[in-house]
Each structure stands twice: as structure tokens, then as C-alpha cells.
Amino acid sequence: MNKYIMAFDAGTTSERAIIFNKNSEIVSVAQKEFSQIYPQPGWVEHNPMEIWSAQVGVAVEAMTKAGITADQIEAIGITNQRETTIVWDKNTGLPIYNAIVWQCRRTTEYCDTLSNLKDLIRQKTGLVLDPYFSATKLKWILDNVENARKRAENGELLFGTVETWLIWKLTKGKVHVTDYSNASRTMLFNINTLQWDDDICEMLDIPMCMLPTPVSNSEVYGESAPEYLGGSIKICGAAGDQQAALFGQKCFHKGDLKNTYGTGCFLLMNTGDKPTFSDNGLVSTIGWGLNGKLTYALEGSVFMGGAIIQWLRDELHMINSAQETEEIALKVKNTNGCYIVPAFTGLGAPYWEPEAKGIICGLTRGVGRNHIVRAALDAIVYQVHDIVSAMEQDAGCKVSTLKVDGGASNNNYLCQTQADISDTTVIRPACVETTALGAAYLAGLAVGYWQDEADIEGSSKDFTEFKASMDAKERKDRLKGWSNAVSMLLK
Ligand code: ADP
């Protein structure tokens, strides 16, 4: 009887279930989108019951499609949209409010009042004080839902991020846990001691009895109740989406780095067994805890990644599809001196100029549409490069390879230019479902489906490699041009 691992990918817009075999190949996949709720400008919510039912639905569908039964699934691993906050009644199993999604900015003003705690929060949690993380979202629910704090203090309410919620539901309330990577995104978790932080909980008036038990990313948490999936299945792995992608990209060693080129770009670097605190505004986070060993990561993001290509398509009508940008960029030898700095929503790491606006510069009569499209792709590359450089400085080591995934990583021009500008080898795996794969690996390791990291590395060797081939002078000149363009935006 063939055996498999099933990953639940609980994303921001859809729930997916993906079944993998031992060669890390996808055997079956099912997906269901769920509602996005926008009660006010800047507010984003999900219905936790819809998340739960969609997740069970796709799991059953993925199994049915491939004719796979529960006894053939050795383990379930979960990866999820991070920071999204759910509070539910322990007795009824019903949420007391919608999930407040990571994108939701409703606690911005409250965060402003905490600015004197910035350094403390950074030292303890590795994070920058921001409404993005779970802590102030949880506080908002306790402050705004009638009787919530009192009920929480009485032990009637539970808190969790999405993996916690799904594990609790799957085990019918038997298991209330969060994995270290998700815990490290709550802004309540001390990443040095691996415990919920009493001081922060006290300052935010959060009853600690409602917090889940922090656990490693790969161990048997519990079993799904038999009625959901046609039999019990062990739940053995969980990680936040970006950390799961880091694991799925096999970034197992210090200095290994992955970038996801999606709407925005997410870079994570494995920084080894101790947290590295950034001088460049990057976030320190837990990668994973595995076999009693912790791996930390530095994280940086680019707000406008593939989104600049969407803008060329939807606002400028300069292209018909994102895919054609590769061919268009290759029609010209260079951008003819044109640079785009896509600071549409300010400049993030390592510049931190929130009020900056974007520019297109270096325009002459020689610059045409093809040059501008090429400059847009290059802008993604330069922004990623800036974060790679910041990480190298913070971690004190040189990046040797950059593993890539996400929609825009299909663009060969983009990958080659990244290799050239960052003077590194860019590796794009054939299976770009790295997030789900990471969760599957974590679960599979817990039950011996894969023995260890070396076994995983051997399980899939199919990838495309882009090697740096630009001469040093050209690289230097182009980076100088970029830095001049950025400097036009700095105060
Ligand atoms: P997300 O998960 O953030 O929705 P995806 O990983 O699906 O994003 O990637 C989609 C983004 O990548 C879009 O912004 C799109 O413009 C861009 N994109 C997709 N394909 C290409 C391509 N071949 N070249 C350049 N950009 C692309």
C-alpha cells in the first residue's frame, strides 16, 4: 500500500490540501477560496468556521480525487497565513468574533501609544512594533467583544492563529498548541526563552490561560477525529507560510536564503541556532524547532514585487500579461539608463522612508516601452538585492545561493538578472509548492516518512539554476544607478 503525506495550506484567500509522495511529487490537490470580509476601510476579517469547513472539504476532495484513504496518509502537516487571530469558546467550539487577518490595520492607533515599548518588544520577540502581528488584534477582541476579557480570565475562551484553530478543531478540542514559528509572529512570544512573555501579556492585559502551548514544528501533536477524513490521521507538523517555504526550499544551513516573488517579495535567511538581531530594520523570527534544535531566521519583505508588473498591465496598459514581460525585456539590451523605484507605499527595508512615493527616472528620447518593462523587472531585482545585502551585513555571512519561488519566479530574465546583480546562484525548484512541501516535510520527519534533512535533500533534485555571469564593472555601475535613483526619494 502506497503511503503519503498530506499538507494543509491555509492561505489568506484559499484553503488547499496537497498530497505528496516520498519523491516530493504532488499526487493530488484540491483548493477552495473563502470570503474576504472588509467591515471598514483598512479592516480585514475571515470567518473561522468557513476556514475550518473549507479545509476539511478540500482534504476530503484531495483524497477522493486520487483514491487515497485515511490509512494511506501517514501524517498531516499544516502551514498557514501567519498572525491572523482567532478567539473561540472552549465549550461550544464557536468563535466569538471573526478572525482578524494579518493585513488588518485596525490597531494602528493603539500601537502608536506603545512606542516607548519598541526596544523591549524587539529584544523579546524579535519583531517591530506593528498592528500586523497578533498581539494587538487579540487585545482588540478582548476589549471590544462583550465580556470577552472576563470570560477569557475564567478560562472559557481560547486564542490561536490559524494552525492552532485547525488542530483544535481536527482533534475535537483535545489539543491546543501553536508551533514555535507561528508563536514567534504573535508579538507575545519570547524568542530567546521560547515562552509566552509575562511582561508583554501583562502590559496588553492578555490572560495567559487562553494562550496555546508552544510546541516544536515537527512532532505528533494529536490525531484527527475519525469522522472528518474517514479515519484518524496523525497531525505532526506545522509552520507559518514563510517559514514552511524556507524549510520546503531546503534552506537547512546557516546562510541559506529563499525569496518568494509574489505580489510582494518575502525573503528569509536561516541564521542558525541563535537569533540574529538586525541593524537594518529586518525582523528576527523562529524558523523552526526540530529534534530539540532551534533554527532562527531573518525576514525582510519588498512591498511592491510582482505588483509593479500588475501596475504596468492594469494601470498603464503597457502589457497584456505578466508572462510576456520576459520576452519584452529581452528585446532590448538594457534599460537605456531608465530606473523605476516602486515606492508606491513607501520604501521599506533597509531605507524605511514610509512617506516616499515611486519614480521613473533617467528618461530620454531613447527610452521606450521595452526599456520601461525591463526597468520594472529590474526594480524587483534591485529591491530584493538590497535586502540580501542587509541580511549579509546583519548575519555576517555571504549568501551563496538564493532559492526562489512564487509567481514571478517563472520569469527567467528576472531570475538571471537576480543572479547577476546579487552575484549569486539562483535556484528555482521544479516544484514551486514550497510552502506546502515544507509542511509536508515537517510532518513526514516526525513519523519517519523521511529520515532526516539529507533524505529530504535527496528526495527531489529537479531544479533550474541561474549562475551569475555579469562582469563586476557592469554590476557596480548598475547598482550605482539604482542607488542614485533611490537617493532621489530619501530625505
Ligand atoms: P501572490 O501569492 O502574492 O498572489 P503569486 O505568487 O501568485 O502571488 O505571483 C503573482 C505575482 O507575480 C503577480 O503580481 C504577477 O504580476 C507576477 N507575475 C506572475 N508571473 C510573472 C512573470 N512571468 N513575470 C513577471 N511577473 C510575474
Coordinates of C-alpha atoms and ligand atoms in Angstrom, one line a residue:
M1 CA 0.0 0.0 0.0
N2 CA 1.5 3.4 -1.0
K3 CA 1.8 5.9 1.7
Y4 CA 1.6 9.7 1.5
I5 CA 1.8 12.9 3.5
M6 CA -0.9 15.5 3.3
A7 CA -0.2 19.2 3.7
F8 CA -2.9 21.7 4.6
D9 CA -2.1 25.1 3.1
A10 CA -4.4 27.5 4.9
G11 CA -3.6 30.7 3.0
T12 CA -5.1 34.2 3.0
T13 CA -7.5 33.7 0.2
S14 CA -8.0 29.9 -0.1
E15 CA -7.6 26.6 1.8
R16 CA -5.7 23.9 -0.1
A17 CA -4.9 20.3 0.6
I18 CA -1.9 18.8 -1.3
I19 CA -0.9 15.1 -1.1
F20 CA 2.8 14.4 -1.6
N21 CA 4.6 11.1 -2.2
K22 CA 8.1 10.2 -1.0
N23 CA 9.7 11.8 -4.0
S24 CA 8.2 15.1 -3.0
E25 CA 5.8 14.9 -6.0
I26 CA 2.3 16.2 -5.9
V27 CA -0.2 13.3 -6.1
S28 CA -3.4 15.3 -5.6
V29 CA -4.5 18.8 -4.8
A30 CA -7.8 20.5 -4.0
Q31 CA -8.5 24.1 -3.3
K32 CA -11.3 26.3 -2.1
E33 CA -11.5 30.1 -1.9
F34 CA -13.2 31.7 1.1
S35 CA -14.8 35.0 1.8
Q36 CA -12.8 38.2 2.5
I37 CA -14.7 40.4 4.8
Y38 CA -14.0 44.2 4.9
P39 CA -16.2 45.7 7.6
Q40 CA -14.4 49.1 7.3
P41 CA -11.6 50.6 5.2
G42 CA -8.3 49.1 6.4
W43 CA -10.1 46.2 8.2
V44 CA -9.8 42.6 7.0
E45 CA -11.6 39.6 8.6
H46 CA -12.3 35.9 7.8
N47 CA -14.9 33.6 9.1
P48 CA -13.1 30.9 11.1
M49 CA -15.9 28.4 10.6
E50 CA -15.6 28.9 6.8
I51 CA -11.8 28.3 7.1
W52 CA -12.4 25.1 9.0
S53 CA -15.1 23.7 6.8
A54 CA -13.2 24.7 3.6
Q55 CA -10.1 23.0 4.9
V56 CA -11.9 19.7 5.8
G57 CA -13.7 19.9 2.4
V58 CA -10.5 20.2 0.4
A59 CA -8.8 17.5 2.4
V60 CA -11.6 15.0 1.6
E61 CA -11.7 16.1 -2.0
A62 CA -7.9 15.7 -2.5
M63 CA -8.1 12.2 -1.0
T64 CA -11.1 11.2 -3.1
K65 CA -9.7 12.5 -6.3
A66 CA -6.6 10.3 -6.0
G67 CA -8.5 7.3 -4.4
I68 CA -6.4 7.7 -1.3
T69 CA -7.8 6.6 2.1
A70 CA -7.0 7.8 5.6
D71 CA -4.9 4.8 6.4
Q72 CA -2.6 5.7 3.5
I73 CA -1.8 9.1 4.9
E74 CA 1.0 8.8 7.4
A75 CA 0.7 12.4 8.6
I76 CA -0.8 15.8 8.2
G77 CA 1.3 19.0 8.2
I78 CA -0.2 22.4 8.4
T79 CA 1.1 25.7 7.0
N80 CA -0.9 28.9 7.4
Q81 CA -1.3 32.6 6.9
R82 CA 0.5 34.0 9.9
E83 CA -0.5 36.4 12.6
T84 CA -4.3 36.1 11.8
T85 CA -6.0 36.0 15.2
I86 CA -8.9 33.8 16.3
V87 CA -10.7 33.6 19.7
W88 CA -13.2 31.0 20.4
D89 CA -15.4 29.5 23.2
K90 CA -13.7 26.4 24.6
N91 CA -17.1 24.7 25.4
T92 CA -19.1 25.4 22.2
G93 CA -16.2 25.5 19.8
L94 CA -17.6 28.6 18.3
P95 CA -15.5 31.8 17.5
I96 CA -16.6 34.8 19.5
Y97 CA -15.6 37.2 16.7
N98 CA -14.3 36.8 13.1
A99 CA -10.6 36.1 12.5
I100 CA -8.7 39.4 12.4
V101 CA -6.4 39.0 9.4
W102 CA -2.7 39.9 9.3
Q103 CA -3.5 42.7 6.8
C104 CA -5.9 44.4 9.1
R105 CA -4.7 47.8 10.4
R106 CA -7.4 48.5 13.0
T107 CA -4.9 48.6 15.9
T108 CA -2.6 51.2 14.3
E109 CA -3.5 54.0 16.7
Y110 CA -3.1 51.7 19.7
C111 CA 0.3 50.6 18.5
D112 CA 1.3 54.3 18.3
T113 CA 0.6 54.6 22.1
L114 CA 3.1 51.8 22.8
S115 CA 6.1 53.4 21.0
N116 CA 8.0 53.5 24.3
L117 CA 8.0 49.7 24.3
K118 CA 9.6 49.4 20.9
D119 CA 13.0 48.3 22.1
L120 CA 11.7 45.9 24.7
I121 CA 9.4 44.2 22.1
R122 CA 12.3 43.9 19.7
Q123 CA 14.6 42.3 22.3
K124 CA 12.0 39.9 23.5
T125 CA 10.1 39.0 20.3
G126 CA 12.5 40.0 17.5
L127 CA 9.7 42.0 15.9
V128 CA 9.0 45.6 15.2
L129 CA 6.0 47.0 17.0
D130 CA 3.2 46.9 14.4
P131 CA -0.5 46.1 14.1
Y132 CA 0.5 43.4 11.6
F133 CA 1.3 40.9 14.5
S134 CA -1.3 39.1 16.5
A135 CA -0.9 40.7 20.0
T136 CA -2.9 43.9 19.4
K137 CA -5.5 42.1 17.4
L138 CA -6.1 39.8 20.3
K139 CA -6.3 42.7 22.6
W140 CA -8.8 44.4 20.3
I141 CA -11.1 41.4 20.5
L142 CA -10.8 41.3 24.3
D143 CA -11.6 45.0 24.6
N144 CA -14.4 45.1 22.1
V145 CA -16.4 41.9 22.4
E146 CA -18.8 42.0 25.3
N147 CA -17.5 40.1 28.4
A148 CA -14.6 38.7 26.4
R149 CA -11.8 39.5 28.8
K150 CA -13.8 38.3 31.8
R151 CA -14.6 35.0 30.1
A152 CA -11.0 34.6 29.0
E153 CA -9.9 35.1 32.6
N154 CA -12.4 32.4 33.7
G155 CA -10.7 30.0 31.2
E156 CA -13.7 29.9 28.9
L157 CA -12.0 31.3 25.8
L158 CA -9.0 30.2 23.8
F159 CA -6.7 32.1 21.4
G160 CA -5.0 30.7 18.4
T161 CA -3.5 31.5 15.0
V162 CA -5.0 29.5 12.1
E163 CA -2.9 26.4 12.6
T164 CA -3.9 26.3 16.3
W165 CA -7.5 26.6 15.3
L166 CA -7.4 23.9 12.7
I167 CA -5.5 21.5 15.1
W168 CA -8.0 22.2 17.9
K169 CA -11.0 21.6 15.5
L170 CA -9.4 18.4 13.9
T171 CA -8.8 16.9 17.4
K172 CA -12.2 18.0 18.6
G173 CA -10.8 20.3 21.2
K174 CA -8.3 17.8 22.6
V175 CA -5.1 19.7 21.5
H176 CA -4.5 23.4 21.9
V177 CA -1.0 24.1 20.6
T178 CA 0.9 26.5 18.4
D179 CA 4.2 25.8 16.8
Y180 CA 7.3 28.0 17.5
S181 CA 7.3 29.7 14.1
N182 CA 3.7 30.9 14.4
A183 CA 4.2 31.7 18.1
S184 CA 7.1 34.0 17.1
R185 CA 4.7 36.1 15.0
T186 CA 2.3 36.9 17.8
M187 CA 4.4 39.6 19.4
L188 CA 3.7 37.8 22.7
F189 CA 6.3 35.1 22.5
N190 CA 9.8 35.5 23.8
I191 CA 12.1 34.0 21.1
N192 CA 15.0 33.8 23.5
T193 CA 13.3 31.7 26.2
L194 CA 10.6 30.0 24.0
Q195 CA 7.9 31.0 26.4
W196 CA 5.0 33.4 26.3
D197 CA 6.2 36.7 27.8
D198 CA 4.6 37.6 31.1
D199 CA 5.6 41.3 30.8
I200 CA 4.1 41.8 27.4
C201 CA 0.9 39.9 28.3
E202 CA 0.6 42.0 31.4
M203 CA 1.1 45.2 29.5
L204 CA -1.5 44.3 27.0
D205 CA -3.8 42.8 29.6
I206 CA -4.0 39.4 27.9
P207 CA -4.9 36.4 30.2
M208 CA -2.2 33.9 29.7
C209 CA -4.6 30.9 30.3
M210 CA -6.1 31.5 26.8
L211 CA -2.7 31.0 25.0
P212 CA -1.9 27.7 23.3
T213 CA 1.0 25.5 24.4
P214 CA 4.1 26.3 22.2
V215 CA 5.4 23.1 20.6
S216 CA 8.1 22.2 18.1
N217 CA 7.4 22.3 14.3
S218 CA 7.7 18.5 13.9
E219 CA 6.2 16.1 16.4
V220 CA 3.0 14.2 16.9
Y221 CA 0.5 16.8 18.2
G222 CA -2.5 14.6 18.1
E223 CA -4.8 12.7 15.8
S224 CA -7.7 14.0 13.7
A225 CA -11.1 12.7 14.9
P226 CA -12.1 9.8 12.7
E227 CA -15.3 11.2 11.3
Y228 CA -13.7 14.1 9.4
L229 CA -11.4 12.3 7.0
G230 CA -12.6 8.7 7.0
G231 CA -10.2 7.6 9.8
S232 CA -7.8 9.2 12.2
I233 CA -4.6 10.7 10.8
K234 CA -1.7 11.9 12.9
I235 CA -1.1 15.7 12.9
C236 CA 2.6 16.1 13.1
G237 CA 3.9 19.3 11.7
A238 CA 3.0 23.0 11.5
A239 CA 4.8 26.2 10.4
G240 CA 3.8 29.7 9.3
D241 CA 3.8 30.0 5.5
Q242 CA 7.1 31.8 5.1
Q243 CA 9.0 29.5 7.5
A244 CA 7.4 26.5 5.8
A245 CA 8.7 27.8 2.4
L246 CA 12.1 28.2 3.9
F247 CA 12.0 24.6 5.0
G248 CA 10.4 23.4 1.8
Q249 CA 13.2 25.1 -0.1
K250 CA 15.6 23.0 2.0
C251 CA 17.4 26.0 3.5
F252 CA 18.7 23.8 6.3
H253 CA 22.0 25.6 6.8
K254 CA 23.1 28.9 8.2
G255 CA 23.2 31.5 5.4
D256 CA 20.7 29.6 3.2
L257 CA 18.2 32.1 1.8
K258 CA 14.9 31.9 -0.1
N259 CA 12.8 34.6 -1.8
T260 CA 9.2 34.3 -2.8
Y261 CA 8.4 36.6 -5.7
G262 CA 4.7 37.1 -5.3
T263 CA 2.7 40.3 -5.2
G264 CA 5.3 41.4 -2.6
C265 CA 8.5 39.6 -2.0
F266 CA 9.4 37.7 1.2
L267 CA 13.0 36.9 2.0
L268 CA 14.0 34.6 4.8
M269 CA 17.5 33.6 5.7
N270 CA 18.5 30.8 8.0
T271 CA 20.7 32.4 10.7
G272 CA 21.5 29.2 12.7
D273 CA 20.8 28.3 16.3
K274 CA 20.7 31.8 17.8
P275 CA 18.5 34.8 17.0
T276 CA 20.3 37.5 15.0
F277 CA 19.0 41.0 15.6
S278 CA 19.1 43.3 12.7
D279 CA 20.6 46.8 12.4
N280 CA 18.7 47.3 9.2
G281 CA 15.1 47.0 10.3
L282 CA 14.7 43.3 9.4
V283 CA 12.7 41.1 11.7
S284 CA 14.1 38.2 13.7
T285 CA 11.9 35.2 13.8
I286 CA 11.9 31.5 14.6
G287 CA 12.4 29.3 11.5
W288 CA 11.6 26.0 13.2
G289 CA 12.3 23.8 16.2
L290 CA 13.1 20.3 15.1
N291 CA 14.6 17.4 17.1
G292 CA 15.2 19.6 20.1
K293 CA 17.2 22.1 18.0
L294 CA 16.0 25.7 17.2
T295 CA 16.7 27.4 13.9
Y296 CA 16.2 31.2 13.7
A297 CA 15.7 33.3 10.6
L298 CA 15.9 36.9 9.5
E299 CA 13.0 38.1 7.5
G300 CA 12.6 41.1 5.1
S301 CA 10.0 42.0 2.6
V302 CA 9.5 44.1 -0.5
F303 CA 6.1 45.7 -0.7
M304 CA 6.0 46.0 -4.5
G305 CA 7.3 42.9 -6.1
G306 CA 5.1 41.3 -8.8
A307 CA 2.7 44.2 -8.1
I308 CA 4.7 46.5 -10.2
I309 CA 4.0 44.2 -13.2
Q310 CA 0.3 44.2 -12.3
W311 CA 0.5 48.0 -12.4
L312 CA 2.1 48.0 -15.9
R313 CA -0.7 45.8 -17.0
D314 CA -3.7 47.3 -15.2
E315 CA -3.0 51.0 -14.9
L316 CA -0.5 51.8 -17.7
H317 CA -1.9 49.1 -20.1
M318 CA 1.7 48.7 -21.3
I319 CA 1.5 44.9 -21.3
N320 CA -1.3 42.3 -21.7
S321 CA 0.1 39.7 -19.3
A322 CA 2.7 39.3 -16.7
Q323 CA 4.2 36.4 -18.6
E324 CA 5.1 38.4 -21.7
T325 CA 7.4 40.7 -19.7
E326 CA 10.2 38.2 -20.1
E327 CA 10.1 38.4 -23.9
I328 CA 9.7 42.1 -23.9
A329 CA 12.6 42.7 -21.5
L330 CA 14.9 40.6 -23.7
K331 CA 14.0 42.6 -26.8
V332 CA 16.4 45.3 -25.6
K333 CA 20.0 45.1 -24.3
N334 CA 19.5 47.3 -21.3
T335 CA 17.1 49.9 -19.9
N336 CA 18.8 52.8 -21.6
G337 CA 19.5 54.4 -18.3
C338 CA 15.9 54.2 -17.1
Y339 CA 15.2 53.2 -13.5
I340 CA 11.9 52.6 -11.7
V341 CA 11.8 52.9 -7.9
P342 CA 8.4 51.4 -7.0
A343 CA 7.9 53.1 -3.6
F344 CA 4.1 53.2 -4.2
T345 CA 3.6 52.5 -0.5
G346 CA 6.8 54.0 0.8
L347 CA 10.3 52.4 0.9
G348 CA 10.7 49.5 3.3
A349 CA 13.9 47.8 4.5
P350 CA 16.7 48.9 4.5
Y351 CA 15.7 52.5 3.8
W352 CA 12.5 52.9 5.9
E353 CA 11.0 56.0 4.3
P354 CA 7.3 55.4 4.8
E355 CA 6.2 58.7 3.1
A356 CA 8.3 58.1 -0.1
K357 CA 6.5 57.9 -3.4
G358 CA 7.6 56.0 -6.5
I359 CA 9.5 57.4 -9.5
I360 CA 10.6 56.6 -13.0
C361 CA 13.8 58.4 -13.8
G362 CA 16.6 58.6 -16.4
L363 CA 14.1 59.2 -19.2
T364 CA 15.5 60.3 -22.6
R365 CA 14.0 60.0 -26.1
G366 CA 15.8 56.7 -26.4
V367 CA 13.7 55.1 -23.7
G368 CA 10.7 53.2 -25.0
R369 CA 8.1 50.7 -23.7
N370 CA 10.5 47.7 -23.8
H371 CA 13.0 49.6 -21.6
I372 CA 10.4 50.5 -19.1
V373 CA 9.2 46.9 -18.8
R374 CA 12.7 45.8 -18.3
A375 CA 13.3 48.5 -15.7
A376 CA 10.2 47.3 -13.8
L377 CA 11.6 43.7 -13.6
D378 CA 15.0 45.2 -12.7
A379 CA 13.3 47.2 -9.9
I380 CA 12.1 43.9 -8.3
V381 CA 15.7 42.6 -8.6
Y382 CA 17.3 45.7 -7.0
Q383 CA 14.9 45.8 -4.1
V384 CA 15.5 42.1 -3.4
H385 CA 19.2 42.7 -3.7
D386 CA 19.0 45.5 -1.1
I387 CA 17.5 43.1 1.4
V388 CA 20.0 40.3 0.5
S389 CA 22.8 42.8 1.2
A390 CA 21.2 43.9 4.5
M391 CA 20.9 40.3 5.6
E392 CA 24.5 39.6 4.7
Q393 CA 25.5 42.5 6.9
D394 CA 23.3 41.5 9.8
A395 CA 24.2 37.9 9.7
G396 CA 27.9 38.5 8.9
C397 CA 28.0 35.9 6.2
K398 CA 27.8 35.9 2.4
V399 CA 24.9 34.4 0.6
S400 CA 26.0 31.6 -1.7
T401 CA 22.7 30.6 -3.2
L402 CA 19.3 32.1 -3.4
K403 CA 16.4 29.7 -3.7
V404 CA 13.3 31.2 -5.4
D405 CA 9.6 30.5 -5.7
G406 CA 6.3 32.5 -6.2
G407 CA 4.5 33.5 -9.4
A408 CA 7.1 35.9 -10.8
S409 CA 10.0 33.4 -10.3
N410 CA 8.8 31.8 -13.5
N411 CA 10.4 34.7 -15.3
N412 CA 13.8 33.5 -16.5
Y413 CA 15.0 37.1 -17.2
L414 CA 14.2 38.0 -13.6
C415 CA 16.0 35.0 -12.1
Q416 CA 19.1 35.5 -14.3
T417 CA 19.2 39.2 -13.5
Q418 CA 18.9 38.5 -9.8
A419 CA 21.8 36.1 -10.1
D420 CA 23.9 38.7 -11.9
I421 CA 23.1 41.7 -9.7
S422 CA 23.3 39.7 -6.4
D423 CA 26.4 37.8 -7.7
T424 CA 24.9 34.6 -6.5
T425 CA 23.4 31.4 -7.9
V426 CA 19.7 31.5 -8.1
I427 CA 17.9 28.1 -7.8
R428 CA 14.3 27.5 -8.8
P429 CA 12.9 24.1 -7.9
A430 CA 10.6 22.3 -10.3
C431 CA 8.0 22.0 -7.6
V432 CA 7.2 25.6 -6.7
E433 CA 4.7 24.5 -4.0
T434 CA 7.4 25.0 -1.4
T435 CA 5.1 26.2 1.3
A436 CA 3.0 23.1 1.3
L437 CA 6.1 20.9 0.8
G438 CA 7.7 22.5 3.8
A439 CA 4.7 21.5 6.0
A440 CA 4.7 18.0 4.5
Y441 CA 8.5 17.6 5.2
L442 CA 8.0 18.7 8.8
A443 CA 5.1 16.2 9.3
G444 CA 6.9 13.4 7.4
L445 CA 10.1 13.8 9.6
A446 CA 8.1 13.3 12.7
V447 CA 6.8 9.9 11.6
G448 CA 10.0 8.7 9.9
Y449 CA 8.5 9.0 6.4
W450 CA 11.6 10.9 5.6
Q451 CA 14.5 10.1 7.9
D452 CA 16.3 13.4 8.1
E453 CA 17.2 16.5 6.1
A454 CA 19.7 14.6 4.0
D455 CA 16.9 12.2 3.0
I456 CA 14.7 15.2 2.0
E457 CA 17.5 16.7 0.0
G458 CA 17.8 13.5 -1.9
S459 CA 14.1 13.2 -2.5
S460 CA 13.8 15.9 -5.1
K461 CA 16.7 17.1 -7.3
D462 CA 14.8 18.7 -10.1
F463 CA 15.6 22.4 -10.4
T464 CA 16.8 25.2 -12.7
E465 CA 20.0 27.0 -11.9
F466 CA 20.9 30.6 -12.9
K467 CA 24.6 31.4 -12.4
A468 CA 26.0 35.0 -12.2
S469 CA 27.6 36.0 -15.5
M470 CA 27.7 39.8 -15.3
D471 CA 31.1 41.4 -15.1
A472 CA 32.0 43.2 -11.9
K473 CA 32.1 46.7 -13.6
E474 CA 28.7 46.4 -15.1
R475 CA 27.2 45.2 -11.8
K476 CA 28.8 48.1 -10.0
D477 CA 27.6 50.7 -12.5
R478 CA 24.0 49.4 -12.4
L479 CA 23.9 49.3 -8.6
K480 CA 25.2 52.8 -8.6
G481 CA 22.4 53.9 -11.0
W482 CA 19.9 52.2 -8.6
S483 CA 21.3 53.8 -5.6
N484 CA 21.2 57.3 -7.3
A485 CA 17.6 56.7 -8.2
V486 CA 16.7 55.7 -4.6
S487 CA 18.6 58.6 -3.2
M488 CA 16.2 60.9 -5.0
L489 CA 13.5 59.7 -2.7
L490 CA 15.4 59.9 0.6
K491 CA 15.0 63.0 2.7
Ligands
ADP1 P1 0.5 36.0 -4.6 O1 0.7 34.7 -3.9 O2 1.2 37.1 -3.8 O3 -0.8 36.3 -5.0 P2 1.8 34.8 -6.9 O4 3.0 34.0 -6.3 O5 0.7 34.1 -7.5 O6 1.4 36.0 -5.9 O7 2.5 35.7 -8.0 C1 1.8 36.7 -8.8 C2 2.6 37.9 -9.0 O8 3.7 37.7 -9.8 C3 1.7 39.0 -9.7 O9 2.0 40.2 -9.1 C4 2.2 39.0 -11.1 O10 2.2 40.3 -11.6 C5 3.6 38.4 -11.0 N1 4.0 37.5 -12.1 C6 3.4 36.3 -12.4 N2 4.0 35.8 -13.5 C7 5.0 36.6 -13.8 C8 6.0 36.6 -14.8 N3 6.2 35.5 -15.7 N4 6.9 37.6 -14.9 C9 6.8 38.6 -14.0 N5 5.9 38.7 -13.0 C10 5.0 37.7 -12.9

